[in-house]
GROMACS .gro file of C-alpha atoms in nm:
model
  504
    1GLN     CA    1  -1.221   2.897  -4.976
    2ARG     CA    2  -1.545   2.705  -4.936
    3MET     CA    3  -1.342   2.384  -4.876
    4LYS     CA    4  -1.123   2.557  -4.613
    5PHE     CA    5  -1.432   2.698  -4.441
    6THR     CA    6  -1.594   2.351  -4.436
    7GLN     CA    7  -1.275   2.194  -4.295
    8THR     CA    8  -1.258   2.460  -4.022
    9ILE     CA    9  -1.620   2.400  -3.922
   10THR     CA   10  -1.562   2.021  -3.916
   11GLY     CA   11  -1.247   2.063  -3.711
   12ASN     CA   12  -1.425   2.288  -3.461
   13LYS     CA   13  -1.707   2.034  -3.426
   14ARG     CA   14  -1.453   1.757  -3.364
   15ILE     CA   15  -1.276   1.963  -3.096
   16LYS     CA   16  -1.611   2.047  -2.934
   17THR     CA   17  -1.708   1.677  -2.933
   18GLN     CA   18  -1.374   1.585  -2.776
   19LEU     CA   19  -1.417   1.852  -2.508
   20GLU     CA   20  -1.769   1.732  -2.429
   21SER     CA   21  -1.644   1.373  -2.415
   22ARG     CA   22  -1.364   1.483  -2.182
   23LYS     CA   23  -1.609   1.663  -1.953
   24THR     CA   24  -1.830   1.353  -1.941
   25GLU     CA   25  -1.530   1.138  -1.852
   26ILE     CA   26  -1.420   1.373  -1.572
   27PHE     CA   27  -1.776   1.387  -1.438
   28LEU     CA   28  -1.811   1.006  -1.430
   29VAL     CA   29  -1.471   0.957  -1.266
   30ALA     CA   30  -1.551   1.223  -1.005
   31VAL     CA   31  -1.886   1.058  -0.924
   32ILE     CA   32  -1.729   0.712  -0.885
   33LEU     CA   33  -1.443   0.850  -0.672
   34LEU     CA   34  -1.685   1.037  -0.446
   35ALA     CA   35  -1.889   0.718  -0.405
   36ALA     CA   36  -1.570   0.524  -0.323
   37ILE     CA   37  -1.466   0.786  -0.066
   38PHE     CA   38  -1.812   0.777   0.091
   39VAL     CA   39  -1.824   0.398   0.131
   40ARG     CA   40  -1.471   0.393   0.276
   41ALA     CA   41  -1.539   0.680   0.517
   42TYR     CA   42  -1.875   0.536   0.631
   43HIS     CA   43  -1.848   0.464   1.007
   44PHE     CA   44  -1.474   0.520   0.973
   45GLY     CA   45  -1.273   0.403   1.272
   46ALA     CA   46  -1.492   0.098   1.336
   47PRO     CA   47  -1.505  -0.162   1.199
   48PRO     CA   48  -1.248  -0.294   1.249
   49ILE     CA   49  -1.345  -0.257   1.614
   50GLY     CA   50  -1.042  -0.217   1.839
   51VAL     CA   51  -0.676  -0.175   1.744
   52HIS     CA   52  -0.434  -0.424   1.588
   53GLN     CA   53  -0.097  -0.459   1.762
   54ASP     CA   54   0.099  -0.349   1.452
   55GLU     CA   55  -0.108  -0.034   1.399
   56ALA     CA   56  -0.084   0.040   1.773
   57MET     CA   57   0.295   0.019   1.746
   58ALA     CA   58   0.301   0.247   1.441
   59ALA     CA   59   0.075   0.491   1.628
   60VAL     CA   60   0.283   0.491   1.948
   61ASP     CA   61   0.600   0.566   1.748
   62ALA     CA   62   0.413   0.837   1.553
   63LYS     CA   63   0.301   0.995   1.883
   64ALA     CA   64   0.663   0.995   2.004
   65LEU     CA   65   0.776   1.156   1.677
   66ALA     CA   66   0.503   1.421   1.706
   67GLU     CA   67   0.598   1.508   2.065
   68TYR     CA   68   0.975   1.456   2.084
   69GLY     CA   69   1.109   1.381   1.737
   70THR     CA   70   1.212   1.029   1.841
   71ASP     CA   71   1.069   0.678   1.836
   72ARG     CA   72   0.941   0.534   2.163
   73TYR     CA   73   1.291   0.414   2.255
   74GLY     CA   74   1.438   0.764   2.211
   75MET     CA   75   1.606   0.722   1.870
   76ARG     CA   76   1.598   1.057   1.687
   77TYR     CA   77   1.406   1.046   1.355
   78PRO     CA   78   1.501   0.686   1.262
   79VAL     CA   79   1.480   0.570   0.901
   80HIS     CA   80   1.367   0.228   1.026
   81PHE     CA   81   1.188   0.137   1.349
   82THR     CA   82   1.279  -0.117   1.615
   83ALA     CA   83   0.975  -0.341   1.656
   84TRP     CA   84   0.923  -0.590   1.942
   85LYS     CA   85   1.293  -0.530   2.032
   86ASN     CA   86   1.411  -0.814   1.804
   87SER     CA   87   1.236  -0.709   1.485
   88GLN     CA   88   1.193  -0.414   1.250
   89MET     CA   89   0.912  -0.201   1.107
   90SER     CA   90   0.897   0.049   0.821
   91VAL     CA   91   0.861   0.416   0.912
   92PHE     CA   92   0.668   0.586   0.631
   93LEU     CA   93   0.318   0.526   0.769
   94SER     CA   94   0.412   0.659   1.114
   95TYR     CA   95   0.562   0.974   0.966
   96CYS     CA   96   0.236   1.023   0.774
   97MET     CA   97   0.042   0.996   1.102
   98VAL     CA   98   0.240   1.277   1.268
   99PRO     CA   99   0.057   1.580   1.118
  100PHE     CA  100  -0.285   1.422   1.188
  101ILE     CA  101  -0.188   1.357   1.551
  102LYS     CA  102  -0.056   1.712   1.588
  103ILE     CA  103  -0.368   1.873   1.439
  104LEU     CA  104  -0.651   1.635   1.539
  105GLY     CA  105  -0.509   1.462   1.845
  106PHE     CA  106  -0.427   1.096   1.915
  107SER     CA  107  -0.713   0.857   1.839
  108THR     CA  108  -0.802   0.549   1.636
  109VAL     CA  109  -0.952   0.771   1.364
  110THR     CA  110  -0.646   0.995   1.326
  111ILE     CA  111  -0.400   0.704   1.303
  112ARG     CA  112  -0.614   0.540   1.032
  113LEU     CA  113  -0.666   0.854   0.822
  114PRO     CA  114  -0.333   0.834   0.628
  115LEU     CA  115  -0.420   0.498   0.471
  116LEU     CA  116  -0.777   0.606   0.398
  117ILE     CA  117  -0.656   0.914   0.209
  118THR     CA  118  -0.374   0.726   0.035
  119SER     CA  119  -0.610   0.446  -0.072
  120CYS     CA  120  -0.860   0.692  -0.222
  121LEU     CA  121  -0.577   0.859  -0.415
  122GLY     CA  122  -0.474   0.506  -0.516
  123LEU     CA  123  -0.810   0.459  -0.686
  124LEU     CA  124  -0.750   0.774  -0.894
  125ALA     CA  125  -0.402   0.647  -0.982
  126LEU     CA  126  -0.555   0.309  -1.073
  127TYR     CA  127  -0.784   0.487  -1.322
  128LEU     CA  128  -0.501   0.693  -1.472
  129PHE     CA  129  -0.268   0.396  -1.516
  130THR     CA  130  -0.538   0.172  -1.667
  131ARG     CA  131  -0.639   0.455  -1.902
  132GLN     CA  132  -0.286   0.471  -2.041
  133LEU     CA  133  -0.277   0.093  -2.063
  134ALA     CA  134  -0.614   0.013  -2.221
  135GLY     CA  135  -0.827   0.326  -2.273
  136LYS     CA  136  -1.081   0.520  -2.069
  137TRP     CA  137  -1.371   0.272  -2.068
  138THR     CA  138  -1.154  -0.013  -1.940
  139ALA     CA  139  -1.014   0.234  -1.685
  140MET     CA  140  -1.370   0.314  -1.575
  141ILE     CA  141  -1.434  -0.060  -1.519
  142ALA     CA  142  -1.109  -0.086  -1.318
  143LEU     CA  143  -1.216   0.211  -1.104
  144LEU     CA  144  -1.560   0.062  -1.036
  145PHE     CA  145  -1.408  -0.275  -0.951
  146GLY     CA  146  -1.146  -0.111  -0.728
  147MET     CA  147  -1.424   0.066  -0.540
  148ILE     CA  148  -1.583  -0.265  -0.428
  149CYS     CA  149  -1.269  -0.484  -0.422
  150PRO     CA  150  -1.247  -0.654  -0.077
  151TRP     CA  151  -0.867  -0.617  -0.048
  152HIS     CA  152  -0.869  -0.250  -0.143
  153TYR     CA  153  -1.163  -0.169   0.083
  154MET     CA  154  -1.039  -0.354   0.392
  155GLN     CA  155  -0.682  -0.224   0.384
  156SER     CA  156  -0.806   0.136   0.357
  157ARG     CA  157  -0.980   0.124   0.697
  158TRP     CA  158  -0.693   0.030   0.927
  159SER     CA  159  -0.322   0.107   0.949
  160ILE     CA  160  -0.037  -0.136   0.895
  161ASP     CA  161   0.291  -0.014   0.748
  162CYS     CA  162   0.318  -0.259   0.456
  163ASN     CA  163  -0.016  -0.152   0.303
  164MET     CA  164   0.139   0.179   0.196
  165PHE     CA  165   0.368  -0.006  -0.046
  166PRO     CA  166   0.127  -0.088  -0.336
  167HIS     CA  167  -0.017   0.266  -0.339
  168MET     CA  168   0.322   0.440  -0.342
  169PHE     CA  169   0.441   0.204  -0.614
  170LEU     CA  170   0.132   0.281  -0.824
  171PHE     CA  171   0.186   0.657  -0.778
  172ALA     CA  172   0.546   0.609  -0.894
  173VAL     CA  173   0.435   0.419  -1.206
  174CYS     CA  174   0.179   0.691  -1.293
  175PHE     CA  175   0.441   0.966  -1.264
  176LEU     CA  176   0.683   0.758  -1.473
  177LEU     CA  177   0.429   0.724  -1.755
  178SER     CA  178   0.349   1.097  -1.733
  179GLY     CA  179   0.719   1.171  -1.777
  180LEU     CA  180   0.739   0.943  -2.081
  181HIS     CA  181   0.447   1.117  -2.252
  182ARG     CA  182   0.620   1.377  -2.468
  183ILE     CA  183   0.417   1.694  -2.524
  184GLU     CA  184   0.517   1.868  -2.846
  185GLY     CA  185   0.719   2.182  -2.778
  186LYS     CA  186   0.718   2.130  -2.401
  187LYS     CA  187   0.984   1.963  -2.188
  188TRP     CA  188   0.846   2.034  -1.840
  189ASN     CA  189   0.665   1.701  -1.824
  190ARG     CA  190   1.000   1.516  -1.818
  191VAL     CA  191   1.031   1.635  -1.458
  192PHE     CA  192   0.777   1.363  -1.373
  193LEU     CA  193   1.047   1.105  -1.445
  194TYR     CA  194   1.240   1.232  -1.144
  195VAL     CA  195   0.924   1.268  -0.934
  196SER     CA  196   0.855   0.900  -1.001
  197MET     CA  197   1.200   0.812  -0.864
  198VAL     CA  198   1.112   0.988  -0.539
  199PHE     CA  199   0.805   0.766  -0.501
  200PHE     CA  200   0.996   0.451  -0.602
  201GLY     CA  201   1.252   0.544  -0.337
  202LEU     CA  202   0.986   0.599  -0.071
  203CYS     CA  203   0.866   0.242  -0.130
  204CYS     CA  204   1.172   0.130   0.070
  205TYR     CA  205   1.030   0.309   0.374
  206CYS     CA  206   0.685   0.155   0.323
  207TYR     CA  207   0.786  -0.211   0.327
  208ALA     CA  208   1.129  -0.374   0.334
  209VAL     CA  209   1.048  -0.629   0.058
  210SER     CA  210   1.086  -0.337  -0.184
  211ASP     CA  211   1.458  -0.321  -0.097
  212TYR     CA  212   1.528  -0.630  -0.307
  213SER     CA  213   1.248  -0.605  -0.564
  214VAL     CA  214   1.202  -0.245  -0.680
  215PRO     CA  215   1.564  -0.209  -0.808
  216VAL     CA  216   1.516  -0.517  -1.029
  217PHE     CA  217   1.192  -0.370  -1.165
  218LEU     CA  218   1.360  -0.035  -1.236
  219LEU     CA  219   1.653  -0.202  -1.411
  220ALA     CA  220   1.420  -0.397  -1.644
  221VAL     CA  221   1.213  -0.085  -1.723
  222ALA     CA  222   1.525   0.127  -1.779
  223ILE     CA  223   1.669  -0.122  -2.030
  224TYR     CA  224   1.338  -0.128  -2.218
  225LEU     CA  225   1.299   0.252  -2.227
  226LEU     CA  226   1.659   0.308  -2.335
  227LYS     CA  227   1.619   0.051  -2.612
  228LYS     CA  228   1.297   0.219  -2.727
  229LYS     CA  229   1.471   0.560  -2.701
  230GLN     CA  230   1.193   0.689  -2.477
  231ILE     CA  231   1.455   0.820  -2.236
  232ASN     CA  232   1.815   0.922  -2.300
  233TRP     CA  233   2.128   0.846  -2.099
  234LYS     CA  234   2.126   1.185  -1.929
  235GLU     CA  235   1.772   1.128  -1.801
  236PHE     CA  236   1.862   0.771  -1.701
  237LEU     CA  237   2.159   0.886  -1.492
  238GLY     CA  238   1.951   1.167  -1.339
  239CYS     CA  239   1.687   0.915  -1.233
  240ILE     CA  240   1.952   0.688  -1.078
  241ALA     CA  241   2.088   0.986  -0.881
  242VAL     CA  242   1.745   1.084  -0.744
  243TYR     CA  243   1.656   0.725  -0.650
  244ALA     CA  244   1.996   0.666  -0.486
  245VAL     CA  245   1.968   0.978  -0.268
  246ILE     CA  246   1.624   0.870  -0.142
  247VAL     CA  247   1.711   0.505  -0.066
  248LEU     CA  248   2.066   0.551   0.063
  249PRO     CA  249   1.975   0.574   0.437
  250GLU     CA  250   1.764   0.257   0.415
  251TYR     CA  251   2.038   0.056   0.241
  252LEU     CA  252   2.302   0.190   0.481
  253SER     CA  253   2.088   0.065   0.770
  254MET     CA  254   2.075  -0.283   0.617
  255LEU     CA  255   2.451  -0.274   0.543
  256ILE     CA  256   2.564  -0.175   0.892
  257THR     CA  257   2.327  -0.438   1.033
  258VAL     CA  258   2.492  -0.711   0.824
  259MET     CA  259   2.840  -0.581   0.911
  260GLY     CA  260   2.758  -0.559   1.282
  261LYS     CA  261   2.837  -0.187   1.302
  262GLU     CA  262   2.682   0.074   1.531
  263ALA     CA  263   2.399   0.309   1.431
  264ILE     CA  264   2.487   0.627   1.241
  265GLU     CA  265   2.352   0.957   1.372
  266THR     CA  266   2.327   1.251   1.130
  267PRO     CA  267   2.205   1.606   1.198
  268LEU     CA  268   1.870   1.520   1.034
  269PHE     CA  269   1.801   1.152   1.113
  270THR     CA  270   1.939   0.826   1.255
  271ILE     CA  271   2.041   0.523   1.051
  272PRO     CA  272   1.983   0.235   1.294
  273SER     CA  273   2.155  -0.101   1.319
  274PHE     CA  274   1.950  -0.414   1.400
  275GLN     CA  275   2.204  -0.668   1.519
  276ASP     CA  276   1.949  -0.857   1.731
  277SER     CA  277   1.677  -0.861   1.465
  278VAL     CA  278   1.514  -1.182   1.340
  279ARG     CA  279   1.374  -1.018   1.023
  280GLY     CA  280   1.654  -1.159   0.809
  281GLU     CA  281   1.497  -1.503   0.850
  282ASP     CA  282   1.196  -1.381   0.647
  283VAL     CA  283   1.418  -1.367   0.336
  284LEU     CA  284   1.491  -1.692   0.151
  285PHE     CA  285   1.859  -1.606   0.095
  286ALA     CA  286   1.920  -1.622   0.472
  287ASN     CA  287   1.874  -2.000   0.459
  288PHE     CA  288   1.816  -2.105   0.097
  289SER     CA  289   1.645  -2.431   0.004
  290TRP     CA  290   1.470  -2.540  -0.315
  291TYR     CA  291   1.185  -2.677  -0.106
  292GLN     CA  292   1.128  -2.337   0.056
  293LEU     CA  293   1.139  -2.166  -0.286
  294LYS     CA  294   0.868  -2.400  -0.414
  295GLU     CA  295   0.660  -2.348  -0.099
  296ASN     CA  296   0.692  -1.969  -0.134
  297LEU     CA  297   0.573  -1.972  -0.496
  298VAL     CA  298   0.282  -2.204  -0.417
  299CYS     CA  299   0.186  -1.987  -0.120
  300MET     CA  300   0.197  -1.674  -0.339
  301ILE     CA  301  -0.033  -1.819  -0.608
  302GLU     CA  302  -0.277  -1.964  -0.356
  303THR     CA  303  -0.287  -1.640  -0.155
  304VAL     CA  304  -0.348  -1.412  -0.453
  305PHE     CA  305  -0.598  -1.627  -0.644
  306PHE     CA  306  -0.743  -1.889  -0.407
  307GLY     CA  307  -0.767  -1.713  -0.071
  308ARG     CA  308  -0.512  -1.929   0.113
  309ASP     CA  309  -0.451  -1.655   0.371
  310GLN     CA  310  -0.770  -1.636   0.577
  311ALA     CA  311  -0.635  -1.414   0.855
  312VAL     CA  312  -0.927  -1.209   0.985
  313PRO     CA  313  -0.753  -0.866   0.981
  314SER     CA  314  -0.662  -0.902   0.613
  315THR     CA  315  -0.956  -1.069   0.442
  316ILE     CA  316  -1.303  -1.219   0.464
  317ALA     CA  317  -1.250  -1.582   0.370
  318LYS     CA  318  -1.573  -1.643   0.175
  319PHE     CA  319  -1.499  -1.353  -0.064
  320GLY     CA  320  -1.120  -1.371  -0.099
  321PRO     CA  321  -0.901  -1.067  -0.168
  322VAL     CA  322  -1.061  -0.981  -0.506
  323TYR     CA  323  -1.366  -1.216  -0.520
  324TYR     CA  324  -1.291  -1.566  -0.646
  325VAL     CA  325  -1.483  -1.522  -0.973
  326THR     CA  326  -1.237  -1.246  -1.068
  327ASP     CA  327  -0.973  -1.513  -1.139
  328ILE     CA  328  -1.161  -1.593  -1.462
  329PHE     CA  329  -1.159  -1.231  -1.582
  330PHE     CA  330  -0.793  -1.197  -1.484
  331LEU     CA  331  -0.704  -1.491  -1.711
  332ILE     CA  332  -0.915  -1.349  -1.996
  333GLY     CA  333  -0.745  -1.011  -1.956
  334LEU     CA  334  -0.396  -1.164  -1.949
  335ILE     CA  335  -0.467  -1.374  -2.259
  336THR     CA  336  -0.617  -1.071  -2.438
  337VAL     CA  337  -0.310  -0.856  -2.380
  338ILE     CA  338  -0.065  -1.133  -2.478
  339TRP     CA  339  -0.269  -1.214  -2.793
  340LYS     CA  340  -0.269  -0.849  -2.901
  341LEU     CA  341   0.105  -0.829  -2.846
  342ASN     CA  342   0.172  -1.144  -3.050
  343LYS     CA  343  -0.062  -1.036  -3.332
  344LYS     CA  344   0.087  -0.685  -3.325
  345LYS     CA  345  -0.262  -0.544  -3.276
  346LEU     CA  346  -0.167  -0.342  -2.969
  347PRO     CA  347  -0.143   0.033  -3.048
  348GLU     CA  348   0.207   0.177  -3.000
  349LYS     CA  349   0.096   0.413  -2.719
  350TYR     CA  350  -0.009   0.114  -2.506
  351LYS     CA  351   0.315  -0.085  -2.538
  352SER     CA  352   0.517   0.092  -2.268
  353PRO     CA  353   0.237   0.071  -2.007
  354VAL     CA  354   0.192  -0.299  -2.091
  355PHE     CA  355   0.564  -0.365  -2.046
  356ILE     CA  356   0.557  -0.180  -1.712
  357LEU     CA  357   0.256  -0.387  -1.603
  358PHE     CA  358   0.434  -0.713  -1.690
  359ALA     CA  359   0.749  -0.592  -1.514
  360TRP     CA  360   0.526  -0.518  -1.211
  361MET     CA  361   0.399  -0.876  -1.221
  362GLY     CA  362   0.760  -0.994  -1.243
  363LEU     CA  363   0.838  -0.788  -0.932
  364THR     CA  364   0.547  -0.967  -0.759
  365VAL     CA  365   0.697  -1.306  -0.847
  366ILE     CA  366   1.036  -1.196  -0.709
  367ILE     CA  367   0.876  -1.094  -0.379
  368GLY     CA  368   0.673  -1.415  -0.369
  369ALA     CA  369   0.979  -1.630  -0.434
  370ILE     CA  370   1.220  -1.462  -0.193
  371THR     CA  371   0.985  -1.375   0.094
  372ARG     CA  372   0.926  -1.669   0.326
  373TYR     CA  373   0.557  -1.770   0.309
  374PRO     CA  374   0.417  -1.459   0.134
  375VAL     CA  375   0.081  -1.419   0.307
  376LEU     CA  376  -0.166  -1.153   0.196
  377HIS     CA  377  -0.006  -0.844   0.353
  378ARG     CA  378   0.339  -0.955   0.230
  379ILE     CA  379   0.225  -0.998  -0.130
  380ASN     CA  380  -0.015  -0.699  -0.144
  381ILE     CA  381   0.181  -0.553  -0.436
  382ALA     CA  382   0.009  -0.816  -0.657
  383PHE     CA  383  -0.346  -0.688  -0.631
  384TYR     CA  384  -0.338  -0.373  -0.842
  385PRO     CA  385  -0.218  -0.572  -1.150
  386VAL     CA  386  -0.490  -0.832  -1.079
  387ILE     CA  387  -0.756  -0.557  -1.068
  388ILE     CA  388  -0.625  -0.400  -1.390
  389LEU     CA  389  -0.607  -0.722  -1.592
  390ALA     CA  390  -0.946  -0.833  -1.457
  391ALA     CA  391  -1.088  -0.503  -1.586
  392VAL     CA  392  -0.926  -0.571  -1.925
  393GLY     CA  393  -1.092  -0.918  -1.922
  394MET     CA  394  -1.435  -0.773  -1.838
  395ALA     CA  395  -1.397  -0.509  -2.112
  396ALA     CA  396  -1.297  -0.778  -2.363
  397CYS     CA  397  -1.604  -0.987  -2.277
  398ILE     CA  398  -1.837  -0.688  -2.306
  399GLN     CA  399  -1.679  -0.580  -2.636
  400LYS     CA  400  -1.711  -0.932  -2.780
  401TRP     CA  401  -2.058  -1.007  -2.642
  402LYS     CA  402  -2.238  -0.688  -2.537
  403ILE     CA  403  -2.509  -0.891  -2.363
  404THR     CA  404  -2.252  -0.995  -2.095
  405ALA     CA  405  -2.249  -0.639  -1.956
  406ILE     CA  406  -2.574  -0.700  -1.766
  407PRO     CA  407  -2.474  -1.025  -1.588
  408ILE     CA  408  -2.124  -0.886  -1.505
  409VAL     CA  409  -2.271  -0.570  -1.349
  410ALA     CA  410  -2.538  -0.775  -1.166
  411LEU     CA  411  -2.281  -1.028  -1.041
  412TYR     CA  412  -2.043  -0.770  -0.896
  413GLY     CA  413  -2.333  -0.561  -0.766
  414VAL     CA  414  -2.458  -0.858  -0.563
  415LEU     CA  415  -2.103  -0.944  -0.449
  416GLY     CA  416  -2.038  -0.583  -0.344
  417VAL     CA  417  -2.360  -0.554  -0.143
  418THR     CA  418  -2.308  -0.896   0.019
  419PHE     CA  419  -1.949  -0.808   0.107
  420ALA     CA  420  -2.058  -0.477   0.266
  421ALA     CA  421  -2.327  -0.652   0.471
  422THR     CA  422  -2.075  -0.911   0.594
  423TYR     CA  423  -1.807  -0.650   0.667
  424PHE     CA  424  -2.035  -0.435   0.884
  425GLY     CA  425  -2.214  -0.734   1.034
  426GLU     CA  426  -2.059  -1.076   1.090
  427TRP     CA  427  -1.698  -0.968   1.027
  428ALA     CA  428  -1.729  -0.654   1.243
  429ASP     CA  429  -1.825  -0.870   1.542
  430LEU     CA  430  -1.537  -1.107   1.470
  431SER     CA  431  -1.291  -0.816   1.442
  432ARG     CA  432  -1.351  -0.733   1.811
  433ILE     CA  433  -1.140  -1.035   1.907
  434TYR     CA  434  -0.859  -0.995   1.653
  435TYR     CA  435  -0.834  -0.622   1.724
  436TYR     CA  436  -0.835  -0.683   2.101
  437GLU     CA  437  -1.148  -0.483   2.186
  438PRO     CA  438  -1.222  -0.661   2.521
  439TYR     CA  439  -0.858  -0.620   2.628
  440LEU     CA  440  -0.858  -0.252   2.525
  441ASN     CA  441  -1.182  -0.193   2.718
  442ALA     CA  442  -1.020  -0.342   3.029
  443LEU     CA  443  -0.711  -0.122   2.985
  444ASN     CA  444  -0.923   0.191   2.933
  445TYR     CA  445  -1.131   0.110   3.241
  446ALA     CA  446  -0.820   0.045   3.452
  447HIS     CA  447  -0.685   0.385   3.347
  448THR     CA  448  -0.983   0.554   3.516
  449ILE     CA  449  -0.890   0.404   3.856
  450GLU     CA  450  -0.648   0.590   4.084
  451CYS     CA  451  -0.375   0.343   4.180
  452ASP     CA  452   0.001   0.319   4.230
  453GLU     CA  453   0.066   0.010   4.018
  454TYR     CA  454  -0.092  -0.189   3.733
  455TYR     CA  455  -0.064  -0.567   3.684
  456ILE     CA  456  -0.145  -0.653   3.322
  457ASP     CA  457  -0.161  -0.983   3.134
  458PRO     CA  458   0.100  -0.928   2.861
  459ASP     CA  459  -0.035  -1.191   2.621
  460PRO     CA  460  -0.398  -1.104   2.527
  461LEU     CA  461  -0.464  -1.402   2.297
  462GLY     CA  462  -0.241  -1.654   2.473
  463GLU     CA  463  -0.016  -1.697   2.168
  464GLY     CA  464   0.320  -1.631   2.335
  465GLU     CA  465   0.343  -1.271   2.207
  466TYR     CA  466   0.439  -1.117   2.538
  467MET     CA  467   0.505  -0.763   2.410
  468VAL     CA  468   0.158  -0.721   2.260
  469GLY     CA  469   0.020  -0.627   2.600
  470GLN     CA  470   0.286  -0.361   2.649
  471ILE     CA  471   0.228  -0.187   2.316
  472LEU     CA  472  -0.151  -0.190   2.362
  473THR     CA  473  -0.109  -0.048   2.712
  474MET     CA  474   0.112   0.231   2.578
  475TYR     CA  475  -0.156   0.301   2.315
  476CYS     CA  476  -0.457   0.305   2.553
  477HIS     CA  477  -0.287   0.489   2.839
  478GLN     CA  478  -0.105   0.721   2.595
  479ILE     CA  479   0.212   0.672   2.797
  480ASP     CA  480   0.454   0.960   2.768
  481ASP     CA  481   0.769   0.841   2.591
  482TYR     CA  482   1.008   1.012   2.831
  483TYR     CA  483   0.820   0.837   3.113
  484PHE     CA  484   0.848   0.502   2.928
  485GLN     CA  485   1.222   0.556   2.872
  486GLY     CA  486   1.279   0.646   3.239
  487VAL     CA  487   1.387   1.003   3.158
  488SER     CA  488   1.090   1.148   3.349
  489ASN     CA  489   0.854   1.032   3.624
  490VAL     CA  490   0.568   1.250   3.501
  491GLN     CA  491   0.269   1.072   3.344
  492ASP     CA  492  -0.086   1.207   3.302
  493GLY     CA  493   0.036   1.546   3.423
  494ARG     CA  494   0.159   1.433   3.764
  495LYS     CA  495   0.460   1.265   3.922
  496GLN     CA  496   0.427   0.888   3.961
  497LEU     CA  497   0.636   0.578   4.026
  498PRO     CA  498   0.884   0.509   3.743
  499TYR     CA  499   0.736   0.319   3.448
  500ALA     CA  500   0.921  -0.005   3.535
  501GLU     CA  501   0.773   0.005   3.888
  502LYS     CA  502   0.422   0.119   3.796
  503TYR     CA  503   0.350  -0.118   3.503
  504HIS     CA  504   0.397  -0.490   3.566
   0.00000   0.00000   0.00000
C-alpha cells in the first residue's frame, strides 16, 4: 500500500510538472505570436507605399464580386480570373478580400488584411508543424526566426495572389499530421485528414503552379502512409474524393482551355476558358528544352539561397529572402536530419513529419524545374522548409555547443533590427516608385476635378505594360463595374459619358 501511495504521489507530481511545462510553452508561444502580429501590423498599409498592379487587379475584381457577384468583366463567380485580357490570375485572395470590403469599405488597408491575417496564422502553423517534426524548443526557434524572416514579413504586408499558396499548403500539412495522430479510444481526429484535403485543394485557387505539383506530393505521401499503415484504403479513397471535388472546377477550366471549348456556367460559379492566354508559356512542357530545364533549376537555387531575384516588391537585396547567413544553418539542419535517419536515431513519432517535409522539398524542386524562370514569388513554397531546417540547424548547434546560443541570438537580433530600419526607411522610399505612388497621387488628384473626359498615360513606368494604367485608374477612381462594362452610364452617383468615351 505504501508503494502504491508513493507511485500515485510521483505520478501526480509528473502530471503537474507536465501541465506547468505546457502552460509555460503556451505562454511563450502566445507572447512571440503577439510580438509578430504587432511588428507586422505596425504602420500597416504603408510601406509599401502605393499599390502594386497585381494587388490592384485582385482588389478591383474583389470589389466587383462584393457588389455584383462577378469579376470586372461580368463573369459570374469565376473559378479563375482573366488578367490583362491575355493572361490569368488565381481567385482565392480576391474572394478573401470580399468580406473585408463589404464590412470595412474599399481601401489599401482592407485589401491587404487577408494576407496579414493568413501570414500570422501561418506562423502558428509553422510552430505546430516544427513541433511535430523536431520538438517544442526547435519549434520555438522556428517561430522566432519566422517572426523576423524578411520573406515572411514582406509578403504579409501587401497582397498578391500567389503568396497565399505557401500558407494554405502549410495549413493543409498541419491538418494532415493532426489526422495521423491517433488518440487512444477516439476517432474524431481522423476527420482532420479530410480537412487537410480541403486545404490542399484550395491551393489550386491560390496559385496555378499547385495544379501540377500538389498531386505529385499527395501521391508520394499517400504511398508512404499506406505502406506504414498510418491510413487505410477507406481513408485514402475518402481523401481522394474530397480533394477531387474541391479541385474539379480548376482542372475543368484548364481542360476546356486546352481543348478550345467555351466556358461552362453552373448555378453556383463559372468555369472559364482562356483560349487567348499566354500563361501556358510559363510551363516548361509548353516548349520543352534541356537548356531551359537547367536554367530553371539554377534560377531556383540562386533565388532561394543566393538572392538572385532582387525585385523591389519581393525582397530587399542586401538581406535576401531569409538572410544569407541562414544558408549555413539550413545545411546543418538538413545534414542533422539525414544523419539521424541513417543512424536510426530519429524517434518514430518524427518520421512521418520528416518524410512530409522532404516530400515538400521535392514539390519545390518540381515547381522550380517546370516553371519557367522561378523568381521569388513563383518559388515561395520553398521558404517554409528553409525556415524549418534552419531552425533545426540552429538547435543542433546550440545543443552541441551551448555557448553558440549567445552569438546566434545576437546575430539575428542585429539582422532583424537592421532589416526593420531598412524596410521602414530606405526601402519604403524606394517602394513609392515600384508601387506607383506618384502616378496614384496624380489619378487621385484628377478625380477631384469636374470634367467630361480623362486622358491618362497607360504605361506608368514606360515598360510597355499598357494595361497597368487602366487597372490603377479603376482602383483609384473606384470605377463601377457595370459602368466599366458599358451596362450603365452611372459613375460616382451621376450619369456620365460611357466609360469608353470618358477614359482615354
